[in-house]
Amino acid sequence: MLAWYDAHARSLPWRAPPGSPPPDPYRVWLSEVMLQQTQVAAVIPYFEMFTTRWPDFAALAAADDAEVMSAWAGLGYYARARNLLAAARVVAREHAGRLPGDEAALRKLPGFGAYTAAAVAAIAFGQRAVVVDGNVERVVARLFALADPLPGAKATLRMLVDSITPDTRPGDFAQAMMDLGATICTPRSPKCLLCPLADRCDARAEGAPESYPFKAKKAARPVRHATFFWLEREGQVLLVRRPPRGLLGGMRGLPTGPWAAAPPQLEEAPVETDWTLRNASIRHVFTHFELHATLATATLGRHIDAIEGEWWPIARLDEAGLPRLFAKAVEAMESVA
DNA sequence: GATCCGTGGCC
DNA sequence: TGGCCAAGGAT
């Protein structure tokens, strides 16, 4: 794997060339958090923006929460951004601005689970650690033709990864396994002819490597319905800050009514006024449900106040840091107008 | 262990 | 078209 990595490693903004000293732990950490459940191509522009604006732990620890959340907008899984800030502040305050170098200490920081702690320990600090992500699970399940389905097989897979992890260049080994999974040992149509492990791959010997790993079936995704309220006043629209936890937690958004099994129409409008229900429909797929939203619009005169939220210039909504769901609503309004 | 938590790309 | 998947973590 190391020889293959020396020849075929992907060049990525957070990565050091194979065999060279480890890169800046801050950049390794930031990239690993962004890469959680997120593909490389989606991460690269966010990584460049973040490292330009906040080049180290001290800068990020001193940043405004709202600016960091806005910068993360569109990348998804917003708890990552909240934990990112919390971890940066712990590192700045309690660890003299440096990430601890061992896996157990890393694991205690917000946003560091088993994978991220192992990956940072291996890649940024050269520690031997068992790094298991979705790519590694797939590669190893195929290599050993593991018949047990995920997620139940995770403990077995971790033992198998441990059994093949070397003492030397553990960071390069981990990245080699992940590169292999991302480029060769892909979920569908794996490119076995290019794989350095093809000779010893049990799944390939069986003839259907793409059938691994076996997985339990997922539950069907229900549909929920909501109304988004577009309230205008003098070229501005009302935005609210969502609660700090839960779905899109801590992000700006349009006021919405309840998200229910049936269209809620004008329930929980931010103000009692003459709403117009539009027939523009917004569809957005989350991990566990699909949302169908309709828009209700209204315009206020200048003297109505005492409404919770921020009045935001409509012409500058692209700067509001709206998650995609609400950005879609803005697009729908632009097409209506 | 099961659920919740975004978004975009792919076939 | 829609189901699946992606460098997972928190509760």
PDB file of N, CA, C and O in Angstrom, chain A residues 183-248:
ATOM      1  N   THR A 183     -10.831   5.950  -5.123  1.00  0.00           N
ATOM      2  CA  THR A 183     -10.516   6.008  -6.553  1.00  0.00           C
ATOM      3  C   THR A 183     -10.526   4.647  -7.249  1.00  0.00           C
ATOM      4  O   THR A 183     -10.771   4.581  -8.448  1.00  0.00           O
ATOM      5  N   ILE A 184     -10.241   3.567  -6.534  1.00  0.00           N
ATOM      6  CA  ILE A 184     -10.130   2.235  -7.153  1.00  0.00           C
ATOM      7  C   ILE A 184     -11.212   1.298  -6.612  1.00  0.00           C
ATOM      8  O   ILE A 184     -12.002   0.733  -7.356  1.00  0.00           O
ATOM      9  N   CYS A 185     -11.220   1.139  -5.306  1.00  0.00           N
ATOM     10  CA  CYS A 185     -12.138   0.194  -4.664  1.00  0.00           C
ATOM     11  C   CYS A 185     -13.449   0.919  -4.338  1.00  0.00           C
ATOM     12  O   CYS A 185     -13.877   1.021  -3.193  1.00  0.00           O
ATOM     13  N   THR A 186     -14.090   1.418  -5.384  1.00  0.00           N
ATOM     14  CA  THR A 186     -15.273   2.257  -5.246  1.00  0.00           C
ATOM     15  C   THR A 186     -16.521   1.406  -4.974  1.00  0.00           C
ATOM     16  O   THR A 186     -16.519   0.207  -5.266  1.00  0.00           O
ATOM     17  N   PRO A 187     -17.589   2.008  -4.454  1.00  0.00           N
ATOM     18  CA  PRO A 187     -18.781   1.227  -4.123  1.00  0.00           C
ATOM     19  C   PRO A 187     -19.318   0.442  -5.318  1.00  0.00           C
ATOM     20  O   PRO A 187     -19.660  -0.725  -5.190  1.00  0.00           O
ATOM     21  N   ARG A 188     -19.451   1.107  -6.472  1.00  0.00           N
ATOM     22  CA  ARG A 188     -19.917   0.422  -7.681  1.00  0.00           C
ATOM     23  C   ARG A 188     -18.762   0.321  -8.675  1.00  0.00           C
ATOM     24  O   ARG A 188     -17.938   1.219  -8.765  1.00  0.00           O
ATOM     25  N   SER A 189     -18.739  -0.730  -9.408  1.00  0.00           N
ATOM     26  CA  SER A 189     -17.738  -0.926 -10.461  1.00  0.00           C
ATOM     27  C   SER A 189     -16.312  -0.661 -10.000  1.00  0.00           C
ATOM     28  O   SER A 189     -15.638   0.224 -10.537  1.00  0.00           O
ATOM     29  N   PRO A 190     -15.824  -1.393  -9.023  1.00  0.00           N
ATOM     30  CA  PRO A 190     -14.428  -1.205  -8.587  1.00  0.00           C
ATOM     31  C   PRO A 190     -13.459  -1.539  -9.718  1.00  0.00           C
ATOM     32  O   PRO A 190     -13.725  -2.432 -10.531  1.00  0.00           O
ATOM     33  N   LYS A 191     -12.362  -0.778  -9.765  1.00  0.00           N
ATOM     34  CA  LYS A 191     -11.383  -0.940 -10.846  1.00  0.00           C
ATOM     35  C   LYS A 191     -10.304  -1.936 -10.420  1.00  0.00           C
ATOM     36  O   LYS A 191      -9.134  -1.566 -10.225  1.00  0.00           O
ATOM     37  N   CYS A 192     -10.681  -3.187 -10.299  1.00  0.00           N
ATOM     38  CA  CYS A 192      -9.782  -4.195  -9.738  1.00  0.00           C
ATOM     39  C   CYS A 192      -8.500  -4.355 -10.559  1.00  0.00           C
ATOM     40  O   CYS A 192      -7.457  -4.749 -10.021  1.00  0.00           O
ATOM     41  N   LEU A 193      -8.558  -4.079 -11.847  1.00  0.00           N
ATOM     42  CA  LEU A 193      -7.355  -4.247 -12.670  1.00  0.00           C
ATOM     43  C   LEU A 193      -6.262  -3.273 -12.264  1.00  0.00           C
ATOM     44  O   LEU A 193      -5.092  -3.494 -12.557  1.00  0.00           O
ATOM     45  N   LEU A 194      -6.638  -2.188 -11.597  1.00  0.00           N
ATOM     46  CA  LEU A 194      -5.642  -1.204 -11.169  1.00  0.00           C
ATOM     47  C   LEU A 194      -5.289  -1.345  -9.698  1.00  0.00           C
ATOM     48  O   LEU A 194      -4.503  -0.556  -9.176  1.00  0.00           O
ATOM     49  N   CYS A 195      -5.865  -2.335  -9.015  1.00  0.00           N
ATOM     50  CA  CYS A 195      -5.738  -2.385  -7.555  1.00  0.00           C
ATOM     51  C   CYS A 195      -4.495  -3.142  -7.118  1.00  0.00           C
ATOM     52  O   CYS A 195      -4.274  -4.286  -7.541  1.00  0.00           O
ATOM     53  N   PRO A 196      -3.710  -2.521  -6.242  1.00  0.00           N
ATOM     54  CA  PRO A 196      -2.490  -3.186  -5.750  1.00  0.00           C
ATOM     55  C   PRO A 196      -2.798  -4.381  -4.842  1.00  0.00           C
ATOM     56  O   PRO A 196      -1.904  -5.177  -4.572  1.00  0.00           O
ATOM     57  N   LEU A 197      -4.033  -4.493  -4.375  1.00  0.00           N
ATOM     58  CA  LEU A 197      -4.395  -5.601  -3.485  1.00  0.00           C
ATOM     59  C   LEU A 197      -5.165  -6.701  -4.212  1.00  0.00           C
ATOM     60  O   LEU A 197      -5.637  -7.655  -3.582  1.00  0.00           O
ATOM     61  N   ALA A 198      -5.312  -6.578  -5.500  1.00  0.00           N
ATOM     62  CA  ALA A 198      -6.192  -7.493  -6.240  1.00  0.00           C
ATOM     63  C   ALA A 198      -5.814  -8.958  -6.022  1.00  0.00           C
ATOM     64  O   ALA A 198      -6.686  -9.811  -5.867  1.00  0.00           O
ATOM     65  N   ASP A 199      -4.521  -9.241  -5.991  1.00  0.00           N
ATOM     66  CA  ASP A 199      -4.072 -10.644  -5.871  1.00  0.00           C
ATOM     67  C   ASP A 199      -4.545 -11.298  -4.582  1.00  0.00           C
ATOM     68  O   ASP A 199      -4.763 -12.504  -4.543  1.00  0.00           O
ATOM     69  N   ARG A 200      -4.658 -10.498  -3.502  1.00  0.00           N
ATOM     70  CA  ARG A 200      -5.046 -11.115  -2.225  1.00  0.00           C
ATOM     71  C   ARG A 200      -6.469 -10.764  -1.831  1.00  0.00           C
ATOM     72  O   ARG A 200      -6.858 -10.925  -0.664  1.00  0.00           O
ATOM     73  N   CYS A 201      -7.263 -10.266  -2.744  1.00  0.00           N
ATOM     74  CA  CYS A 201      -8.615  -9.833  -2.387  1.00  0.00           C
ATOM     75  C   CYS A 201      -9.580 -11.010  -2.481  1.00  0.00           C
ATOM     76  O   CYS A 201      -9.868 -11.518  -3.575  1.00  0.00           O
ATOM     77  N   ASP A 202     -10.106 -11.426  -1.349  1.00  0.00           N
ATOM     78  CA  ASP A 202     -11.015 -12.576  -1.315  1.00  0.00           C
ATOM     79  C   ASP A 202     -12.304 -12.292  -2.079  1.00  0.00           C
ATOM     80  O   ASP A 202     -12.862 -13.170  -2.735  1.00  0.00           O
ATOM     81  N   ALA A 203     -12.813 -11.063  -1.964  1.00  0.00           N
ATOM     82  CA  ALA A 203     -14.061 -10.735  -2.655  1.00  0.00           C
ATOM     83  C   ALA A 203     -13.878 -10.801  -4.165  1.00  0.00           C
ATOM     84  O   ALA A 203     -14.769 -11.238  -4.890  1.00  0.00           O
ATOM     85  N   ARG A 204     -12.727 -10.369  -4.633  1.00  0.00           N
ATOM     86  CA  ARG A 204     -12.464 -10.452  -6.069  1.00  0.00           C
ATOM     87  C   ARG A 204     -12.372 -11.906  -6.510  1.00  0.00           C
ATOM     88  O   ARG A 204     -12.890 -12.285  -7.571  1.00  0.00           O
ATOM     89  N   ALA A 205     -11.738 -12.726  -5.680  1.00  0.00           N
ATOM     90  CA  ALA A 205     -11.627 -14.150  -6.011  1.00  0.00           C
ATOM     91  C   ALA A 205     -13.003 -14.788  -6.124  1.00  0.00           C
ATOM     92  O   ALA A 205     -13.227 -15.663  -6.961  1.00  0.00           O
ATOM     93  N   GLU A 206     -13.920 -14.321  -5.305  1.00  0.00           N
ATOM     94  CA  GLU A 206     -15.289 -14.854  -5.373  1.00  0.00           C
ATOM     95  C   GLU A 206     -16.030 -14.387  -6.625  1.00  0.00           C
ATOM     96  O   GLU A 206     -17.011 -15.003  -7.021  1.00  0.00           O
ATOM     97  N   GLY A 207     -15.601 -13.276  -7.187  1.00  0.00           N
ATOM     98  CA  GLY A 207     -16.177 -12.835  -8.450  1.00  0.00           C
ATOM     99  C   GLY A 207     -17.114 -11.649  -8.391  1.00  0.00           C
ATOM    100  O   GLY A 207     -17.504 -11.126  -9.431  1.00  0.00           O
ATOM    101  N   ALA A 208     -17.516 -11.182  -7.189  1.00  0.00           N
ATOM    102  CA  ALA A 208     -18.448 -10.059  -7.108  1.00  0.00           C
ATOM    103  C   ALA A 208     -18.033  -9.088  -6.001  1.00  0.00           C
ATOM    104  O   ALA A 208     -18.769  -8.902  -5.022  1.00  0.00           O
ATOM    105  N   PRO A 209     -16.873  -8.459  -6.147  1.00  0.00           N
ATOM    106  CA  PRO A 209     -16.386  -7.574  -5.082  1.00  0.00           C
ATOM    107  C   PRO A 209     -17.336  -6.425  -4.779  1.00  0.00           C
ATOM    108  O   PRO A 209     -17.409  -5.955  -3.651  1.00  0.00           O
ATOM    109  N   GLU A 210     -18.091  -5.973  -5.800  1.00  0.00           N
ATOM    110  CA  GLU A 210     -18.981  -4.828  -5.592  1.00  0.00           C
ATOM    111  C   GLU A 210     -20.119  -5.144  -4.629  1.00  0.00           C
ATOM    112  O   GLU A 210     -20.798  -4.244  -4.154  1.00  0.00           O
ATOM    113  N   SER A 211     -20.334  -6.427  -4.326  1.00  0.00           N
ATOM    114  CA  SER A 211     -21.428  -6.776  -3.408  1.00  0.00           C
ATOM    115  C   SER A 211     -21.035  -6.558  -1.941  1.00  0.00           C
ATOM    116  O   SER A 211     -21.896  -6.607  -1.064  1.00  0.00           O
ATOM    117  N   TYR A 212     -19.748  -6.283  -1.686  1.00  0.00           N
ATOM    118  CA  TYR A 212     -19.291  -5.998  -0.324  1.00  0.00           C
ATOM    119  C   TYR A 212     -19.136  -4.502  -0.118  1.00  0.00           C
ATOM    120  O   TYR A 212     -18.807  -3.798  -1.061  1.00  0.00           O
ATOM    121  N   PRO A 213     -19.269  -3.997   1.094  1.00  0.00           N
ATOM    122  CA  PRO A 213     -19.756  -4.712   2.274  1.00  0.00           C
ATOM    123  C   PRO A 213     -21.273  -4.873   2.254  1.00  0.00           C
ATOM    124  O   PRO A 213     -21.981  -4.029   1.711  1.00  0.00           O
ATOM    125  N   PHE A 214     -21.756  -5.949   2.865  1.00  0.00           N
ATOM    126  CA  PHE A 214     -23.192  -6.122   3.027  1.00  0.00           C
ATOM    127  C   PHE A 214     -23.699  -5.075   4.022  1.00  0.00           C
ATOM    128  O   PHE A 214     -23.007  -4.729   4.972  1.00  0.00           O
ATOM    129  N   LYS A 215     -24.911  -4.609   3.761  1.00  0.00           N
ATOM    130  CA  LYS A 215     -25.471  -3.568   4.639  1.00  0.00           C
ATOM    131  C   LYS A 215     -26.924  -3.860   4.973  1.00  0.00           C
ATOM    132  O   LYS A 215     -27.662  -4.371   4.120  1.00  0.00           O
ATOM    133  N   ALA A 216     -27.288  -3.494   6.184  1.00  0.00           N
ATOM    134  CA  ALA A 216     -28.700  -3.595   6.576  1.00  0.00           C
ATOM    135  C   ALA A 216     -29.500  -2.560   5.787  1.00  0.00           C
ATOM    136  O   ALA A 216     -28.990  -1.495   5.436  1.00  0.00           O
ATOM    137  N   LYS A 217     -30.760  -2.894   5.502  1.00  0.00           N
ATOM    138  CA  LYS A 217     -31.595  -1.967   4.746  1.00  0.00           C
ATOM    139  C   LYS A 217     -31.953  -0.744   5.596  1.00  0.00           C
ATOM    140  O   LYS A 217     -32.141  -0.844   6.803  1.00  0.00           O
ATOM    141  N   LYS A 218     -32.072   0.376   4.929  1.00  0.00           N
ATOM    142  CA  LYS A 218     -32.408   1.614   5.642  1.00  0.00           C
ATOM    143  C   LYS A 218     -33.916   1.861   5.609  1.00  0.00           C
ATOM    144  O   LYS A 218     -34.608   1.452   4.686  1.00  0.00           O
ATOM    145  N   ALA A 219     -34.358   2.568   6.615  1.00  0.00           N
ATOM    146  CA  ALA A 219     -35.790   2.879   6.708  1.00  0.00           C
ATOM    147  C   ALA A 219     -36.189   3.847   5.597  1.00  0.00           C
ATOM    148  O   ALA A 219     -35.371   4.646   5.132  1.00  0.00           O
ATOM    149  N   ALA A 220     -37.443   3.763   5.195  1.00  0.00           N
ATOM    150  CA  ALA A 220     -37.948   4.676   4.175  1.00  0.00           C
ATOM    151  C   ALA A 220     -37.949   6.103   4.720  1.00  0.00           C
ATOM    152  O   ALA A 220     -38.046   6.319   5.921  1.00  0.00           O
ATOM    153  N   ARG A 221     -37.843   7.062   3.808  1.00  0.00           N
ATOM    154  CA  ARG A 221     -37.791   8.473   4.199  1.00  0.00           C
ATOM    155  C   ARG A 221     -39.173   9.089   4.130  1.00  0.00           C
ATOM    156  O   ARG A 221     -39.730   9.179   3.045  1.00  0.00           O
ATOM    157  N   PRO A 222     -39.742   9.513   5.250  1.00  0.00           N
ATOM    158  CA  PRO A 222     -41.067  10.138   5.195  1.00  0.00           C
ATOM    159  C   PRO A 222     -40.988  11.550   4.602  1.00  0.00           C
ATOM    160  O   PRO A 222     -39.913  12.151   4.544  1.00  0.00           O
ATOM    161  N   VAL A 223     -42.154  12.054   4.180  1.00  0.00           N
ATOM    162  CA  VAL A 223     -42.240  13.423   3.668  1.00  0.00           C
ATOM    163  C   VAL A 223     -42.870  14.304   4.735  1.00  0.00           C
ATOM    164  O   VAL A 223     -43.884  13.945   5.331  1.00  0.00           O
ATOM    165  N   ARG A 224     -42.246  15.447   4.986  1.00  0.00           N
ATOM    166  CA  ARG A 224     -42.851  16.449   5.872  1.00  0.00           C
ATOM    167  C   ARG A 224     -43.153  17.706   5.051  1.00  0.00           C
ATOM    168  O   ARG A 224     -42.524  17.963   4.034  1.00  0.00           O
ATOM    169  N   HIS A 225     -44.097  18.466   5.557  1.00  0.00           N
ATOM    170  CA  HIS A 225     -44.529  19.684   4.865  1.00  0.00           C
ATOM    171  C   HIS A 225     -44.333  20.898   5.776  1.00  0.00           C
ATOM    172  O   HIS A 225     -44.498  20.792   6.987  1.00  0.00           O
ATOM    173  N   ALA A 226     -44.004  22.012   5.153  1.00  0.00           N
ATOM    174  CA  ALA A 226     -43.811  23.234   5.936  1.00  0.00           C
ATOM    175  C   ALA A 226     -44.180  24.449   5.102  1.00  0.00           C
ATOM    176  O   ALA A 226     -44.295  24.368   3.878  1.00  0.00           O
ATOM    177  N   THR A 227     -44.387  25.567   5.778  1.00  0.00           N
ATOM    178  CA  THR A 227     -44.542  26.859   5.112  1.00  0.00           C
ATOM    179  C   THR A 227     -43.369  27.751   5.519  1.00  0.00           C
ATOM    180  O   THR A 227     -43.036  27.836   6.697  1.00  0.00           O
ATOM    181  N   PHE A 228     -42.743  28.371   4.534  1.00  0.00           N
ATOM    182  CA  PHE A 228     -41.692  29.357   4.807  1.00  0.00           C
ATOM    183  C   PHE A 228     -42.315  30.748   4.640  1.00  0.00           C
ATOM    184  O   PHE A 228     -43.033  30.993   3.669  1.00  0.00           O
ATOM    185  N   PHE A 229     -42.000  31.635   5.570  1.00  0.00           N
ATOM    186  CA  PHE A 229     -42.596  32.965   5.541  1.00  0.00           C
ATOM    187  C   PHE A 229     -41.608  34.002   5.013  1.00  0.00           C
ATOM    188  O   PHE A 229     -40.530  34.177   5.586  1.00  0.00           O
ATOM    189  N   TRP A 230     -42.002  34.623   3.930  1.00  0.00           N
ATOM    190  CA  TRP A 230     -41.177  35.666   3.302  1.00  0.00           C
ATOM    191  C   TRP A 230     -41.827  37.003   3.627  1.00  0.00           C
ATOM    192  O   TRP A 230     -42.827  37.386   3.026  1.00  0.00           O
ATOM    193  N   LEU A 231     -41.275  37.698   4.623  1.00  0.00           N
ATOM    194  CA  LEU A 231     -41.868  38.942   5.105  1.00  0.00           C
ATOM    195  C   LEU A 231     -40.967  40.109   4.718  1.00  0.00           C
ATOM    196  O   LEU A 231     -39.832  40.208   5.204  1.00  0.00           O
ATOM    197  N   GLU A 232     -41.475  40.979   3.865  1.00  0.00           N
ATOM    198  CA  GLU A 232     -40.660  42.084   3.342  1.00  0.00           C
ATOM    199  C   GLU A 232     -41.000  43.391   4.036  1.00  0.00           C
ATOM    200  O   GLU A 232     -42.141  43.627   4.451  1.00  0.00           O
ATOM    201  N   ARG A 233     -39.975  44.251   4.107  1.00  0.00           N
ATOM    202  CA  ARG A 233     -40.183  45.617   4.587  1.00  0.00           C
ATOM    203  C   ARG A 233     -39.081  46.487   3.999  1.00  0.00           C
ATOM    204  O   ARG A 233     -37.916  46.292   4.326  1.00  0.00           O
ATOM    205  N   GLU A 234     -39.426  47.372   3.118  1.00  0.00           N
ATOM    206  CA  GLU A 234     -38.464  48.328   2.548  1.00  0.00           C
ATOM    207  C   GLU A 234     -37.224  47.639   1.983  1.00  0.00           C
ATOM    208  O   GLU A 234     -36.091  47.970   2.333  1.00  0.00           O
ATOM    209  N   GLY A 235     -37.453  46.674   1.136  1.00  0.00           N
ATOM    210  CA  GLY A 235     -36.330  46.015   0.464  1.00  0.00           C
ATOM    211  C   GLY A 235     -35.571  45.029   1.317  1.00  0.00           C
ATOM    212  O   GLY A 235     -34.508  44.554   0.925  1.00  0.00           O
ATOM    213  N   GLN A 236     -36.127  44.750   2.502  1.00  0.00           N
ATOM    214  CA  GLN A 236     -35.480  43.789   3.378  1.00  0.00           C
ATOM    215  C   GLN A 236     -36.429  42.639   3.662  1.00  0.00           C
ATOM    216  O   GLN A 236     -37.642  42.752   3.526  1.00  0.00           O
ATOM    217  N   VAL A 237     -35.856  41.511   4.071  1.00  0.00           N
ATOM    218  CA  VAL A 237     -36.671  40.334   4.397  1.00  0.00           C
ATOM    219  C   VAL A 237     -36.290  39.874   5.804  1.00  0.00           C
ATOM    220  O   VAL A 237     -35.142  40.030   6.239  1.00  0.00           O
ATOM    221  N   LEU A 238     -37.256  39.318   6.493  1.00  0.00           N
ATOM    222  CA  LEU A 238     -37.013  38.891   7.872  1.00  0.00           C
ATOM    223  C   LEU A 238     -36.322  37.529   7.918  1.00  0.00           C
ATOM    224  O   LEU A 238     -36.815  36.548   7.350  1.00  0.00           O
ATOM    225  N   LEU A 239     -35.173  37.489   8.582  1.00  0.00           N
ATOM    226  CA  LEU A 239     -34.480  36.225   8.841  1.00  0.00           C
ATOM    227  C   LEU A 239     -34.457  35.966  10.337  1.00  0.00           C
ATOM    228  O   LEU A 239     -34.500  36.903  11.140  1.00  0.00           O
ATOM    229  N   VAL A 240     -34.394  34.696  10.700  1.00  0.00           N
ATOM    230  CA  VAL A 240     -34.289  34.342  12.118  1.00  0.00           C
ATOM    231  C   VAL A 240     -33.058  33.466  12.319  1.00  0.00           C
ATOM    232  O   VAL A 240     -32.562  32.851  11.377  1.00  0.00           O
ATOM    233  N   ARG A 241     -32.578  33.453  13.561  1.00  0.00           N
ATOM    234  CA  ARG A 241     -31.486  32.540  13.921  1.00  0.00           C
ATOM    235  C   ARG A 241     -32.127  31.296  14.506  1.00  0.00           C
ATOM    236  O   ARG A 241     -32.898  31.381  15.474  1.00  0.00           O
ATOM    237  N   ARG A 242     -31.805  30.140  13.935  1.00  0.00           N
ATOM    238  CA  ARG A 242     -32.417  28.901  14.403  1.00  0.00           C
ATOM    239  C   ARG A 242     -31.832  28.480  15.759  1.00  0.00           C
ATOM    240  O   ARG A 242     -30.737  28.894  16.116  1.00  0.00           O
ATOM    241  N   PRO A 243     -32.555  27.669  16.512  1.00  0.00           N
ATOM    242  CA  PRO A 243     -32.071  27.242  17.829  1.00  0.00           C
ATOM    243  C   PRO A 243     -30.682  26.599  17.714  1.00  0.00           C
ATOM    244  O   PRO A 243     -30.350  26.029  16.665  1.00  0.00           O
ATOM    245  N   PRO A 244     -29.898  26.669  18.798  1.00  0.00           N
ATOM    246  CA  PRO A 244     -28.482  26.267  18.717  1.00  0.00           C
ATOM    247  C   PRO A 244     -28.251  24.785  18.468  1.00  0.00           C
ATOM    248  O   PRO A 244     -27.169  24.416  18.025  1.00  0.00           O
ATOM    249  N   ARG A 245     -29.215  23.942  18.747  1.00  0.00           N
ATOM    250  CA  ARG A 245     -29.039  22.512  18.465  1.00  0.00           C
ATOM    251  C   ARG A 245     -30.113  22.044  17.508  1.00  0.00           C
ATOM    252  O   ARG A 245     -31.057  22.746  17.220  1.00  0.00           O
ATOM    253  N   GLY A 246     -29.943  20.807  17.036  1.00  0.00           N
ATOM    254  CA  GLY A 246     -30.941  20.221  16.171  1.00  0.00           C
ATOM    255  C   GLY A 246     -30.733  20.588  14.716  1.00  0.00           C
ATOM    256  O   GLY A 246     -29.658  21.068  14.320  1.00  0.00           O
ATOM    257  N   LEU A 247     -31.776  20.370  13.921  1.00  0.00           N
ATOM    258  CA  LEU A 247     -31.685  20.548  12.481  1.00  0.00           C
ATOM    259  C   LEU A 247     -31.290  21.970  12.116  1.00  0.00           C
ATOM    260  O   LEU A 247     -31.933  22.921  12.541  1.00  0.00           O
ATOM    261  N   LEU A 248     -30.229  22.103  11.319  1.00  0.00           N
ATOM    262  CA  LEU A 248     -29.716  23.409  10.894  1.00  0.00           C
ATOM    263  C   LEU A 248     -29.474  24.313  12.103  1.00  0.00           C
ATOM    264  O   LEU A 248     -29.632  25.536  12.014  1.00  0.00           O
TER     265      LEU A 248
END
